[in-house]
Amino acid sequence: MYCPFCRHPDTRVIDSRVAEDGTAIRRRRSCPDCGRRFTTQESVILMVAKRSGVTEPFTRDKIVRGVQRACQGRPVDEDQLAMLAQRVEETIRARGLAEVPSHEVGLAILGPLRDLDEVAYLRFASVYRGFESLDDFEKEITALRGRRRGDAGDGPGARDGRPAQAGPGKDPGKGPGRDVGKGPGGGPDEE
């Protein structure tokens, strides 16, 4: 590691600590040439693979932006959105993969969003799962009511947040001619 002050090519680690809930390591370093100290942080980069084949680093901000659209006009504040994004990241990192498909990020959003605000959840799910008729909404609302009573069942809205069984010609995670994150109701940005 180069010293940021004098550009000496060899610095020494004098202290290491776990940071950000164990997902990063903060190191205190010292330069033997100029004697100045500085801090670095190391973290594992989680990559998201989009349908287009492009990969990009996972960011909580992108989750927050996608869910904010679904939460417009709802009693949801920035702190709640930040906590939701953290839960999504923890769920994805717990899988132990260095790269996850973007549709799995959407699946990881559904459960925490349903717990946070059911109306925002319906908005997000309608875009993410590509609802095409009132029947799709009615099935999801029935599943939400069943979940409130404690019998989540196996249909749409089951506890694990997995998408409904796709009907003929339906691809869960793809709306009618739309990418996730495009159109009303939001979703994670996917370009």
Rosetta silent file (secondary structure, phi, psi, omega in degrees, C-alpha in Angstrom):
SEQUENCE: MYCPFCRHPDTRVIDSRVAEDGTAIRRRRSCPDCGRRFTTQESVILMVAKRSGVTEPFTRDKIVRGVQRACQGRPVDEDQLAMLAQRVEETIRARGLAEVPSHEVGLAILGPLRDLDEVAYLRFASVYRGFESLDDFEKEITALRGRRRGDAGDGPGARDGRPAQAGPGKDPGKGPGRDVGKGPGGGPDEE
SCORE:     score description
SCORE:     0.000 S_00000001
   1 L     0.000  126.292  177.411    0.000    0.000    0.000 S_00000001
   2 L   -74.236  143.390  174.366    1.420    3.366   -1.042 S_00000001
   3 L   -69.846  129.113 -179.631    1.564    6.149    1.537 S_00000001
   4 L   -71.613  -10.963 -177.141   -1.028    8.777    0.508 S_00000001
   5 L   -97.136  -48.041 -176.196    1.283   11.563    1.750 S_00000001
   6 L  -115.705   -2.417  179.098    4.756   10.765    0.388 S_00000001
   7 L    66.326   19.861  174.661    3.955    7.869   -2.025 S_00000001
   8 L   -61.704  133.602 -171.747    6.449    5.559   -0.286 S_00000001
   9 L   -76.813   -6.520 -175.850    5.651    2.063   -1.676 S_00000001
  10 L  -132.156  110.295  177.282    5.791    0.130    1.606 S_00000001
  11 L  -112.219  160.687 -174.417    3.603    0.938    4.615 S_00000001
  12 E  -114.451  135.007  176.351    3.214   -1.040    7.806 S_00000001
  13 E   -80.519  126.046  178.624   -0.024   -2.217    9.448 S_00000001
  14 E  -109.828  -14.968  177.654   -0.065   -1.255   13.128 S_00000001
  15 E  -161.089  141.134  175.972   -3.663   -2.205   14.016 S_00000001
  16 E  -130.062  137.633  178.365   -6.552   -4.145   12.413 S_00000001
  17 E  -141.111  148.214  175.749  -10.199   -4.133   13.490 S_00000001
  18 E   -75.146  138.673 -179.038  -13.421   -5.615   12.211 S_00000001
  19 E  -134.033  167.124  175.310  -15.829   -2.969   10.906 S_00000001
  20 H    48.218   57.571  176.861  -19.344   -2.698    9.455 S_00000001
  21 H    56.967   33.598  176.224  -20.836   -5.761   11.157 S_00000001
  22 H    84.397    5.012 -179.717  -17.950   -7.988   10.124 S_00000001
  23 L   -94.334   -1.059 -179.619  -18.136   -7.235    6.398 S_00000001
  24 E  -148.237  161.609  175.074  -14.992   -5.085    6.385 S_00000001
  25 E  -124.663  127.888  177.236  -11.622   -4.730    8.092 S_00000001
  26 E   -99.922  128.132 -179.290  -10.251   -1.349    9.081 S_00000001
  27 E  -119.638  133.436  174.201   -6.456   -1.145    9.204 S_00000001
  28 E   -95.222  128.051 -175.634   -4.344    1.584   10.794 S_00000001
  29 E  -123.489  157.949  178.711   -1.108    2.004    8.865 S_00000001
  30 E  -133.177  141.064  178.516    2.145    3.850    9.334 S_00000001
  31 L   -95.725  123.124 -179.763    4.661    5.032    6.744 S_00000001
  32 L   -71.529  -18.147 -177.071    8.283    4.248    7.670 S_00000001
  33 L   -83.640  -54.132 -177.258    9.540    7.024    5.374 S_00000001
  34 L  -100.022  -13.130  177.494    7.533   10.112    6.475 S_00000001
  35 L    81.349   -0.183 -178.976    6.183    8.710    9.774 S_00000001
  36 L   -80.615  156.567 -179.451    2.574    9.715    9.086 S_00000001
  37 E  -115.877  151.921  178.573   -0.363    7.437    9.868 S_00000001
  38 E  -154.915  165.812 -177.680   -3.544    6.735    7.916 S_00000001
  39 E  -116.078  138.886  173.626   -6.490    4.322    7.889 S_00000001
  40 E  -122.295  162.338  177.690   -7.567    1.937    5.132 S_00000001
  41 E  -135.121  132.323  178.017  -10.623   -0.264    4.859 S_00000001
  42 E  -112.771  136.361  175.397  -10.920   -3.606    3.086 S_00000001
  43 E  -147.315  154.148  177.467  -14.227   -5.173    2.137 S_00000001
  44 L   -80.640  132.548 -179.848  -15.432   -7.955   -0.128 S_00000001
  45 L   -91.825  120.227  176.483  -17.227   -6.647   -3.183 S_00000001
  46 L   -89.419  126.736 -177.727  -20.508   -8.404   -3.864 S_00000001
  47 E  -103.583  145.425  177.868  -21.336   -8.370   -7.571 S_00000001
  48 E  -114.232  126.216  178.709  -24.811   -8.380   -9.128 S_00000001
  49 E   -95.730  120.150  179.315  -25.293  -10.021  -12.544 S_00000001
  50 L   -86.412  165.359  178.777  -27.987   -8.363  -14.631 S_00000001
  51 L   -60.452  -29.703 -178.929  -30.047  -10.075  -17.314 S_00000001
  52 L   -71.334  -10.292 -178.392  -28.056   -8.185  -19.948 S_00000001
  53 L    98.463  -11.927  178.815  -24.929  -10.021  -18.774 S_00000001
  54 L   -75.431  141.577  173.340  -23.364   -6.918  -17.226 S_00000001
  55 E  -114.437  146.577  177.702  -22.121   -7.200  -13.651 S_00000001
  56 E  -145.945  157.699  179.426  -21.863   -4.326  -11.209 S_00000001
  57 E   -65.596  143.054  175.339  -21.097   -3.949   -7.504 S_00000001
  58 L   -70.320  135.767  173.992  -24.018   -4.319   -5.094 S_00000001
  59 L  -135.973  137.842  177.627  -24.956   -1.057   -3.405 S_00000001
  60 H   -64.450  -33.160 -178.831  -27.520   -0.432   -0.713 S_00000001
  61 H   -58.161  -36.723 -179.529  -28.284    2.945   -2.276 S_00000001
  62 H   -67.680  -36.765  176.067  -29.686    1.240   -5.353 S_00000001
  63 H   -63.397  -47.792 -178.363  -32.018   -0.840   -3.174 S_00000001
  64 H   -59.896  -44.959 -179.284  -33.175    2.287   -1.342 S_00000001
  65 H   -62.006  -42.432 -179.690  -33.821    4.165   -4.621 S_00000001
  66 H   -65.638  -40.593 -178.219  -35.850    1.278   -6.063 S_00000001
  67 H   -77.418  -28.941  178.660  -37.945    0.825   -2.943 S_00000001
  68 H   -57.056  -39.939 -179.651  -38.432    4.595   -2.467 S_00000001
  69 H   -62.159  -40.427  179.382  -40.539    4.698   -5.617 S_00000001
  70 H   -71.148  -22.655 -176.413  -42.828    1.992   -4.257 S_00000001
  71 L   -96.227    5.091 -179.568  -43.043    3.853   -0.924 S_00000001
  72 L   -57.268  129.681  178.380  -44.053    7.248   -2.349 S_00000001
  73 L    78.778    3.708  179.996  -46.845    8.704   -0.232 S_00000001
  74 L  -102.477  155.183 -179.137  -46.499    5.952    2.382 S_00000001
  75 L   -78.301   62.884 -179.463  -45.512    6.476    6.048 S_00000001
  76 L  -123.581  126.587 -178.354  -41.996    5.082    5.519 S_00000001
  77 L  -101.777  173.677 -176.390  -38.943    7.125    6.516 S_00000001
  78 H   -60.031  -38.749  179.880  -35.302    7.076    5.374 S_00000001
  79 H   -63.299  -40.645  178.470  -34.137    5.100    8.425 S_00000001
  80 H   -64.925  -38.593  177.670  -36.622    2.326    7.700 S_00000001
  81 H   -66.698  -38.889  178.176  -35.446    2.177    4.082 S_00000001
  82 H   -64.447  -40.216  178.019  -31.818    2.011    5.216 S_00000001
  83 H   -66.144  -39.193  177.242  -32.664   -0.870    7.567 S_00000001
  84 H   -61.572  -45.777  179.718  -34.506   -2.659    4.748 S_00000001
  85 H   -62.172  -37.419  177.786  -31.471   -2.300    2.467 S_00000001
  86 H   -65.332  -42.828  177.810  -29.241   -3.669    5.238 S_00000001
  87 H   -61.193  -41.081  179.077  -31.538   -6.694    5.684 S_00000001
  88 H   -62.951  -46.387  179.692  -31.465   -7.319    1.936 S_00000001
  89 H   -62.136  -42.796  179.091  -27.662   -7.142    1.859 S_00000001
  90 H   -61.934  -40.823  178.766  -27.360   -9.492    4.852 S_00000001
  91 H   -62.011  -44.560 -178.275  -29.709  -11.985    3.182 S_00000001
  92 H   -69.190  -44.543 -179.873  -27.719  -11.921   -0.047 S_00000001
  93 H   -64.846  -30.759 -179.148  -24.304  -12.114    1.642 S_00000001
  94 L   -64.692  -19.493  178.284  -25.514  -15.052    3.782 S_00000001
  95 L   -72.011  -17.474  175.687  -25.758  -17.106    0.590 S_00000001
  96 L    75.580   20.193  179.974  -21.966  -17.048    0.408 S_00000001
  97 L  -103.619  146.065  177.601  -21.769  -16.182   -3.282 S_00000001
  98 L   -81.521  -21.866 -179.482  -19.460  -13.580   -4.805 S_00000001
  99 E  -139.172  130.762  179.129  -21.980  -12.873   -7.585 S_00000001
 100 E  -122.736  145.917  175.429  -25.779  -13.023   -7.437 S_00000001
 101 E   -68.450  147.534 -176.961  -28.339  -12.649  -10.224 S_00000001
 102 H   -60.923  -31.370 -179.403  -30.333   -9.398  -10.082 S_00000001
 103 H   -66.888  -26.652  176.326  -33.645  -11.273   -9.768 S_00000001
 104 H   -71.268  -29.202  175.051  -32.408  -12.734   -6.453 S_00000001
 105 H   -65.014  -44.098  177.480  -31.895   -9.202   -5.177 S_00000001
 106 H   -60.627  -41.057  177.647  -35.551   -8.495   -6.019 S_00000001
 107 H   -62.701  -39.000 -179.714  -36.618  -11.662   -4.199 S_00000001
 108 H   -68.688  -22.880  178.771  -34.627  -10.598   -1.149 S_00000001
 109 H   -77.246  -35.606 -171.351  -36.455   -7.237   -1.165 S_00000001
 110 H   -56.198  -49.218 -177.168  -39.982   -8.697   -1.177 S_00000001
 111 H   -61.153  -55.543  178.954  -40.050  -10.153    2.356 S_00000001
 112 H   -61.687  -34.060  179.012  -38.684   -7.125    4.257 S_00000001
 113 H   -69.623  -37.787  176.986  -40.796   -4.741    2.179 S_00000001
 114 H   -61.276  -41.120  178.962  -43.946   -6.779    2.889 S_00000001
 115 H   -68.764  -31.120 -177.159  -43.151   -6.521    6.616 S_00000001
 116 H   -77.226  -50.674 -176.690  -42.504   -2.777    6.334 S_00000001
 117 L  -158.165  117.328 -174.877  -45.555   -1.636    4.317 S_00000001
 118 H   -67.489  -34.067  179.550  -48.076   -3.840    2.529 S_00000001
 119 H   -68.615  -44.418  177.060  -49.160   -1.169    0.020 S_00000001
 120 H   -62.246  -38.375  177.244  -45.547   -0.464   -0.989 S_00000001
 121 H   -60.105  -46.546  179.176  -45.032   -4.230   -1.215 S_00000001
 122 H   -61.358  -40.840  178.201  -48.003   -4.571   -3.613 S_00000001
 123 H   -61.633  -49.150 -178.173  -46.653   -1.748   -5.778 S_00000001
 124 H   -64.295  -47.197 -178.069  -43.181   -3.279   -5.908 S_00000001
 125 H   -63.712  -34.883 -179.045  -44.446   -6.831   -6.435 S_00000001
 126 H   -63.714  -35.137  177.564  -46.795   -5.732   -9.223 S_00000001
 127 H   -81.383  -47.398 -175.401  -43.839   -4.435  -11.230 S_00000001
 128 H   -62.932  -42.977 -178.842  -41.301   -7.050  -10.154 S_00000001
 129 L   -91.375   -5.240  175.882  -43.597  -10.011  -10.769 S_00000001
 130 L    69.268   50.242  177.038  -45.289   -8.425  -13.770 S_00000001
 131 L   -56.431  135.771 -177.055  -48.914   -8.432  -12.644 S_00000001
 132 L  -117.333   -9.380 -178.292  -51.083   -8.408  -15.745 S_00000001
 133 L  -152.554  171.656  175.990  -54.618   -8.344  -14.368 S_00000001
 134 H   -63.232  -29.789  178.344  -56.756   -7.588  -11.342 S_00000001
 135 H   -58.922  -38.827  178.492  -56.689  -11.318  -10.588 S_00000001
 136 H   -61.649  -43.389  178.006  -52.962  -11.067   -9.904 S_00000001
 137 H   -65.210  -44.156 -179.221  -53.601   -8.278   -7.393 S_00000001
 138 H   -61.272  -41.497  178.317  -56.504  -10.167   -5.804 S_00000001
 139 H   -62.373  -42.630 -178.833  -54.396  -13.307   -5.352 S_00000001
 140 H   -67.693  -40.932  178.234  -51.608  -11.288   -3.734 S_00000001
 141 H   -64.769  -40.783  176.665  -54.033   -9.439   -1.439 S_00000001
 142 H   -60.698  -42.034  178.574  -55.623  -12.770   -0.442 S_00000001
 143 H   -64.878  -38.871  177.611  -52.161  -14.120    0.362 S_00000001
 144 H   -64.327  -42.213  178.146  -51.390  -11.016    2.467 S_00000001
 145 H   -64.487  -41.254  177.245  -54.639  -11.443    4.398 S_00000001
 146 H   -62.739  -37.586  178.798  -53.863  -15.119    4.922 S_00000001
 147 H   -64.794  -39.406  177.208  -50.411  -14.209    6.176 S_00000001
 148 H   -60.594  -37.445  179.697  -51.961  -11.824    8.714 S_00000001
 149 H   -78.129  -13.650  176.711  -54.084  -14.713    9.986 S_00000001
 150 L   104.639    0.125  178.465  -50.983  -16.877   10.169 S_00000001
 151 L  -116.479   80.238 -173.554  -51.531  -19.283    7.276 S_00000001
 152 L   -62.093  -28.492  178.245  -49.187  -17.931    4.599 S_00000001
 153 L    70.457 -169.965 -177.766  -49.743  -20.964    2.366 S_00000001
 154 L  -107.037   -0.902 -174.741  -47.698  -21.813   -0.667 S_00000001
 155 L   -82.816 -163.394  179.333  -49.063  -19.245   -3.078 S_00000001
 156 L   -58.921  141.088  178.717  -47.897  -15.756   -3.898 S_00000001
 157 L    84.269   12.303  176.808  -46.715  -13.863   -0.864 S_00000001
 158 L   -60.762  162.110 -171.837  -45.558  -16.951    1.027 S_00000001
 159 L   -56.503  -31.544 -175.624  -43.179  -16.225    3.863 S_00000001
 160 L   -77.062   -6.159  176.562  -39.993  -16.907    1.937 S_00000001
 161 L    77.380    8.414 -179.569  -40.733  -14.071   -0.509 S_00000001
 162 L   -72.917  151.610 -177.950  -40.372  -16.309   -3.549 S_00000001
 163 L   -68.946  160.002  177.665  -42.368  -15.349   -6.614 S_00000001
 164 L   -62.493  158.537  175.288  -45.657  -16.950   -7.461 S_00000001
 165 L   -61.466  130.268 -177.961  -45.673  -19.955   -9.722 S_00000001
 166 L   -73.378  136.149  175.396  -45.412  -18.627  -13.230 S_00000001
 167 L   -81.312 -178.387  179.801  -48.383  -19.260  -15.446 S_00000001
 168 L   -58.646  126.369  176.829  -48.065  -20.153  -19.103 S_00000001
 169 L    77.445    2.944 -179.958  -45.785  -17.687  -20.815 S_00000001
 170 L  -100.764  138.749  176.155  -45.071  -15.786  -17.613 S_00000001
 171 L  -117.303  109.602  179.921  -41.558  -15.282  -16.327 S_00000001
 172 L   -61.189  137.371 -179.317  -41.499  -14.258  -12.670 S_00000001
 173 L    98.409   -9.301  177.033  -39.223  -11.293  -12.289 S_00000001
 174 L  -123.488  122.467  176.780  -40.009   -9.891  -15.718 S_00000001
 175 E   -80.756  175.883 -179.554  -42.868   -7.516  -16.206 S_00000001
 176 L   -67.589   96.444  176.430  -44.674   -7.115  -19.497 S_00000001
 177 L    70.137   15.773 -178.626  -41.895   -5.676  -21.665 S_00000001
 178 E  -122.248  149.510  170.788  -40.282   -3.847  -18.740 S_00000001
 179 L   -84.681  155.924  175.417  -37.032   -4.210  -16.901 S_00000001
 180 L   -59.803  135.978  177.301  -37.120   -4.351  -13.124 S_00000001
 181 L    94.836   -6.105  179.355  -37.027   -0.828  -11.758 S_00000001
 182 L  -104.291  140.681  175.621  -38.734    0.786  -14.722 S_00000001
 183 L    94.633  178.287 -176.001  -42.260    2.088  -14.537 S_00000001
 184 L   -67.452  146.181  177.206  -44.569    2.908  -11.639 S_00000001
 185 L    95.769  -24.508  173.116  -44.055    1.179   -8.337 S_00000001
 186 L    77.547 -169.931 -175.812  -40.313    0.839   -8.734 S_00000001
 187 L   156.417  175.304  179.711  -37.987   -2.025   -8.229 S_00000001
 188 L   -66.929  143.015 -179.665  -34.240   -2.300   -8.166 S_00000001
 189 L   -64.060  130.648  175.729  -32.629   -0.266  -10.933 S_00000001
 190 L  -140.108  117.735 -174.741  -31.634   -2.450  -13.803 S_00000001
 191 L  -112.395    0.000    0.000  -30.230   -0.864  -16.887 S_00000001
